[in-house]
Coordinates of C-alpha atoms in Angstrom, one line a residue:
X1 CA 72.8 126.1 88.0
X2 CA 75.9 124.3 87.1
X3 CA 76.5 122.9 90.4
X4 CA 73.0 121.2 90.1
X5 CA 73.3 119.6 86.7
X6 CA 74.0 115.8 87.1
X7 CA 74.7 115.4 83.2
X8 CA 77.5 117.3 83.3
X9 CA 80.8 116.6 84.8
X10 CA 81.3 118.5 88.0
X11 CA 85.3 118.6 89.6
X12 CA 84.2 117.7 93.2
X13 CA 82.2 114.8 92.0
X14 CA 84.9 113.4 89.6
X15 CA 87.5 113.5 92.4
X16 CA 85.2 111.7 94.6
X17 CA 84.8 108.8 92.3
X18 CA 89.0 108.6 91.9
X19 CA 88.8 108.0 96.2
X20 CA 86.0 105.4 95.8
X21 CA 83.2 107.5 97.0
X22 CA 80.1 107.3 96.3
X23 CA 78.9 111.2 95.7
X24 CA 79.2 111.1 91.8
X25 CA 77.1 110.8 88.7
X26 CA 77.0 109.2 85.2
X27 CA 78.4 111.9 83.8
X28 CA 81.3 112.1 86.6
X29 CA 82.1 108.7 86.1
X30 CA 82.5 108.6 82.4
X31 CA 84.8 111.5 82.9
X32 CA 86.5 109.9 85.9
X33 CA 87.4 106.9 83.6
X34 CA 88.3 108.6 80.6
X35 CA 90.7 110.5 82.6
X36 CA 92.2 107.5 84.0
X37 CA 92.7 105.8 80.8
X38 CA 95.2 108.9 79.7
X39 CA 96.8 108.7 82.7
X40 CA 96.0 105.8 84.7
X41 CA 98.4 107.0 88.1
X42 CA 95.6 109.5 88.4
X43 CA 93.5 107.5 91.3
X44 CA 97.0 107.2 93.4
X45 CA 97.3 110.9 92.6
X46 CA 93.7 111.6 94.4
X47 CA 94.5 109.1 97.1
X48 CA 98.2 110.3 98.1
X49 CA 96.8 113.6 97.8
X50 CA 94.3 112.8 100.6
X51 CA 97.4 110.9 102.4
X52 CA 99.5 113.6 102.3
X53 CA 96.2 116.3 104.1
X54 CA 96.0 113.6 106.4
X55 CA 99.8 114.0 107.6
X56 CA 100.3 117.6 107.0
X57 CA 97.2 118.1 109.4
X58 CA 98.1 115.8 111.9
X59 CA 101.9 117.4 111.6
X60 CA 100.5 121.0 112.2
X61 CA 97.9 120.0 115.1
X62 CA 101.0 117.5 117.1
X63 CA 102.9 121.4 116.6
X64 CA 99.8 123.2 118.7
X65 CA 98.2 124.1 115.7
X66 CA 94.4 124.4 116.7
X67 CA 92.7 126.3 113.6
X68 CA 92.9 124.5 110.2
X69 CA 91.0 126.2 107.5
X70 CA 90.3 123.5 104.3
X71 CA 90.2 126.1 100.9
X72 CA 88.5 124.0 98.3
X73 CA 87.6 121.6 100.6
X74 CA 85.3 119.3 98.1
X75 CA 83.0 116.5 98.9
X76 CA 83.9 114.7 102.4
X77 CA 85.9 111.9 102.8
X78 CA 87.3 110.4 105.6
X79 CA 89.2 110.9 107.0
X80 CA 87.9 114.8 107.0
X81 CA 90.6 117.4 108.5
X82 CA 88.9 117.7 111.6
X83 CA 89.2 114.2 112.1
X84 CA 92.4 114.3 111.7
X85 CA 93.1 117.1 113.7
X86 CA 91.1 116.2 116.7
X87 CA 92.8 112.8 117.3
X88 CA 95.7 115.5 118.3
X89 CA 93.7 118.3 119.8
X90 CA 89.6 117.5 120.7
X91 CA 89.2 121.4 120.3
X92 CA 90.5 122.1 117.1
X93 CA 88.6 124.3 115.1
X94 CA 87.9 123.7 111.4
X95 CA 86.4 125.3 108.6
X96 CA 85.6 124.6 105.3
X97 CA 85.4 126.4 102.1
X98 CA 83.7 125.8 98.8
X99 CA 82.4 127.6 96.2
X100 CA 79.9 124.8 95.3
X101 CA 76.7 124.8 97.1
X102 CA 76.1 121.2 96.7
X103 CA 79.9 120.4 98.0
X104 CA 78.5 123.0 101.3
X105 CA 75.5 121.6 101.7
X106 CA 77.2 117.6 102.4
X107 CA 79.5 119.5 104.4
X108 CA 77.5 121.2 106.5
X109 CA 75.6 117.7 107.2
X110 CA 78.3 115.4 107.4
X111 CA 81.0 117.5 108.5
X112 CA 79.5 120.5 110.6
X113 CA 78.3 118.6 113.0
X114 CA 79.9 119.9 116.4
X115 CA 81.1 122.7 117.8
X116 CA 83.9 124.6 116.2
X117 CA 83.3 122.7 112.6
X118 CA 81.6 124.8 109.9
X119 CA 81.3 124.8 105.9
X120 CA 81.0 128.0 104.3
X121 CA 80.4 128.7 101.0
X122 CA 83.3 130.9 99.2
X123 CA 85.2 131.8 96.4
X124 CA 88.5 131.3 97.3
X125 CA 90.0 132.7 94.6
X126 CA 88.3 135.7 95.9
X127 CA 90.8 135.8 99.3
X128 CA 89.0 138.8 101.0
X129 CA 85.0 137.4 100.2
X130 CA 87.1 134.0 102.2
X131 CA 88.9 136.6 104.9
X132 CA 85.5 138.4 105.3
X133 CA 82.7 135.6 105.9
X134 CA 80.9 135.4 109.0
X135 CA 81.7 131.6 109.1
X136 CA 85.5 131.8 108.8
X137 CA 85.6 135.3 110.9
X138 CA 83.7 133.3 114.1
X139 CA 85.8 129.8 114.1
X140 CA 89.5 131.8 112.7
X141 CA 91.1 133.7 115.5
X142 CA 94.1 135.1 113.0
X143 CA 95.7 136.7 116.1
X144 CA 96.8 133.0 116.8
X145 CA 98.6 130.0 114.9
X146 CA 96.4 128.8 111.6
X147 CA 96.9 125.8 109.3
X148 CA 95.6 126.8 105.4
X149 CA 95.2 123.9 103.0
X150 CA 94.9 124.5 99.7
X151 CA 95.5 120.4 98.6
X152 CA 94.5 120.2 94.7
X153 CA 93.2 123.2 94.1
X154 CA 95.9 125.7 93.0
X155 CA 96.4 123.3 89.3
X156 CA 92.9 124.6 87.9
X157 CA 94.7 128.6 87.6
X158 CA 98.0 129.6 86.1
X159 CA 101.5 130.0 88.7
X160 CA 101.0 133.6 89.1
X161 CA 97.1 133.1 90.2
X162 CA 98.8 130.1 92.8
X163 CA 101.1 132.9 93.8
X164 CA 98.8 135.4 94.2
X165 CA 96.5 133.2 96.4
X166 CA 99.2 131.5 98.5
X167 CA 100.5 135.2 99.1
X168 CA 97.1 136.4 99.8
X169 CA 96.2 133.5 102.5
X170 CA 99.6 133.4 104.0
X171 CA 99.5 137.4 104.4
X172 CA 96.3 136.9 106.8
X173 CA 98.1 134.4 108.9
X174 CA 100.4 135.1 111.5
X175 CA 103.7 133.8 112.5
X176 CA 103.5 130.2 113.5
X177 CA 100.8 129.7 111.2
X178 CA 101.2 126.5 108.6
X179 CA 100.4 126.6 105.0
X180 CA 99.8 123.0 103.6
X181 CA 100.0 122.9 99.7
X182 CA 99.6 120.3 96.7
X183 CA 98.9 119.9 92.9
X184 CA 98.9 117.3 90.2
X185 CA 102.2 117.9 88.3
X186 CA 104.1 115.6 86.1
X187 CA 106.2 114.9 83.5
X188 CA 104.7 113.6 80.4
X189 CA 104.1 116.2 77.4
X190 CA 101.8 113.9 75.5
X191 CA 100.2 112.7 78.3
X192 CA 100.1 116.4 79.6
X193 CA 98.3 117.2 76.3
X194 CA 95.8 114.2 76.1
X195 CA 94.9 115.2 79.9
X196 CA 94.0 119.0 78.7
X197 CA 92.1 117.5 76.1
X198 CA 90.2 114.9 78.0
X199 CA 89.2 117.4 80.9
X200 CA 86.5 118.8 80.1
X201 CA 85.2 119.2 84.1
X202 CA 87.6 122.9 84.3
X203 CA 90.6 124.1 82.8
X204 CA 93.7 123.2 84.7
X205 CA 97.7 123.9 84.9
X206 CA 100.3 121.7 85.3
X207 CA 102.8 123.3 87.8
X208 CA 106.4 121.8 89.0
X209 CA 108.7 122.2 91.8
X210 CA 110.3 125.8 90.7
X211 CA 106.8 127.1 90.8
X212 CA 105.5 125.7 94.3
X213 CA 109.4 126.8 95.6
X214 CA 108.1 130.6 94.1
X215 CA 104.5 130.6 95.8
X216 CA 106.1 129.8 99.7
X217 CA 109.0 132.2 99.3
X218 CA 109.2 133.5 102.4
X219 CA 107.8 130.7 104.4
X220 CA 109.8 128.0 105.9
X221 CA 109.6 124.4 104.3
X222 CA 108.8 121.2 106.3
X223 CA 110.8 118.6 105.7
X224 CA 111.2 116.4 103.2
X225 CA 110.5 119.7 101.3
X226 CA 108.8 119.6 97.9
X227 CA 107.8 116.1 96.7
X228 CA 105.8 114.1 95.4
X229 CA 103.3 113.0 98.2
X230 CA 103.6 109.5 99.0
X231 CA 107.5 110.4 99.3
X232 CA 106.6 113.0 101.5
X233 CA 104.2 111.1 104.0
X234 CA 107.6 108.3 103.9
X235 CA 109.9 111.3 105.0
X236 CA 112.1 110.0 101.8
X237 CA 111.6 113.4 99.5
X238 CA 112.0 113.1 96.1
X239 CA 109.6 112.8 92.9
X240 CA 109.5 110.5 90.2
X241 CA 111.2 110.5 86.5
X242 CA 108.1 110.5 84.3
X243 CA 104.5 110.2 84.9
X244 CA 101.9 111.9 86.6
X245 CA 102.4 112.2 90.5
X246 CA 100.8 114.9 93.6
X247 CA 103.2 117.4 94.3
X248 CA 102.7 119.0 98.1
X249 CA 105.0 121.0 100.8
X250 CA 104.1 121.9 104.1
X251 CA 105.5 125.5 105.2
X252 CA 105.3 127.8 108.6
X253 CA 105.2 131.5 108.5
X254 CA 107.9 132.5 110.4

């Protein structure tokens, strides 16, 4: 099984290495570090990324928020979304969602360990197998307020696929329900082309500010709007000139 090979690269695993965990293989590594040499903003990217949950969470829970489902989830970190969310609200529920077995199983140990916090394992680019499971049908009232995050996961399929999952998750929600999203974008052809090359964990997409503006039409966007993540954690907005940067928005269903 693919999830259980160690000598080959595994997407989780690599972006655990780029946040300095320790969850991660040779094989991971060497792919972690080649990836960084073509771009080298990359680790930033990973970390700003997890800055940017960290905020959008806390924003959505200090709202009333008190579900928070985590598409994609990947190997934990800390801080997790639940422990984000329950410095706001001790009840929140939390779920999360992987297709990897192996990412599931550290979840369910290190994460799942209370009341209201589960890890299921899911496709997610399979919205109704997510929509459907026992484990995301007893923690998800969708009758009430939800907070979907779908942070770096959306770049490994083309805009209409992000579309067509964003649509797909936002459609189950209800009104008052949040929808926090991010990729890594850019805007550097050759680096862009050395990156495609190098990455040889998945194939992956890089998407810009038209196409995440597409995917939450119909959804009202947070403040600072669509940005580059550090700048959006700041409240400044903006993204850079060139380079490789996260790009995330946090939107409500009205």
């Amino acid at each position: 099984m693919d999830a259980l090979d160690t000598t080959r690269p595994n997407i989780a695993r690599v972006y655990d290495f780029w946040l300095g965990g320790k969850d991660n293989f040779a094989a991971d590594r060497e792919l972690a570090r080649t990836m960084t040499e073509v771009n080298p903003g990359i680790p930033k990217m990973a970390r700003t990324n997890r800055a940017f949950i960290t905020a959008a969470v806390r924003g959505a829970a200090q709202a009333g928020v008190g579900q928070f489902l985590d598409l994609g989830a990947g190997l934990p970190t800390h801080p997790a979304v639940h422990e984000t969310a329950r410095t706001v609200n001790p009840d929140a529920s939390v779920v999360y969602v992987d297709n990897d077995p192996v990412v599931v199983t550290h979840a369910s140990a290190l994460l799942a360990t209370d009341p209201g916090i589960d890890a299921v394992q899911a496709d997610i680019t399979k919205p109704a197998e997510v929509l459907t499971h026992p484990g995301v049908r007893s923690a998800i009232d969708w009758t009430r307020p939800v907070c979907v995050v779908l942070a770096a996961i959306l770049h490994f399929g083309d805009s209409v696929e992000a579309a067509r999952l964003v649509t797909a998750y936002a459609g189950a929600a209800c009104a008052g329900s949040w929808l926090a999203v991010s990729v890594f974008s850019g805007r550097d052809d050759v680096m862009e082309s050395k990156s495609r090359a190098a990455y040889t964990a998945a194939s992956f997409w890089v998407h810009g500010t038209s196409d995440m503006a597409k995917w939450l039409t119909g959804l009202d966007v947070v403040a600072p709007g669509i940005c580059e993540a550090s700048q959006w954690v700041s409240g400044d907005g903006g993204i850079p000139d060139r380079g490789g940067w996260t790009l995330c928005a946090l939107a409500v269903k009205p």
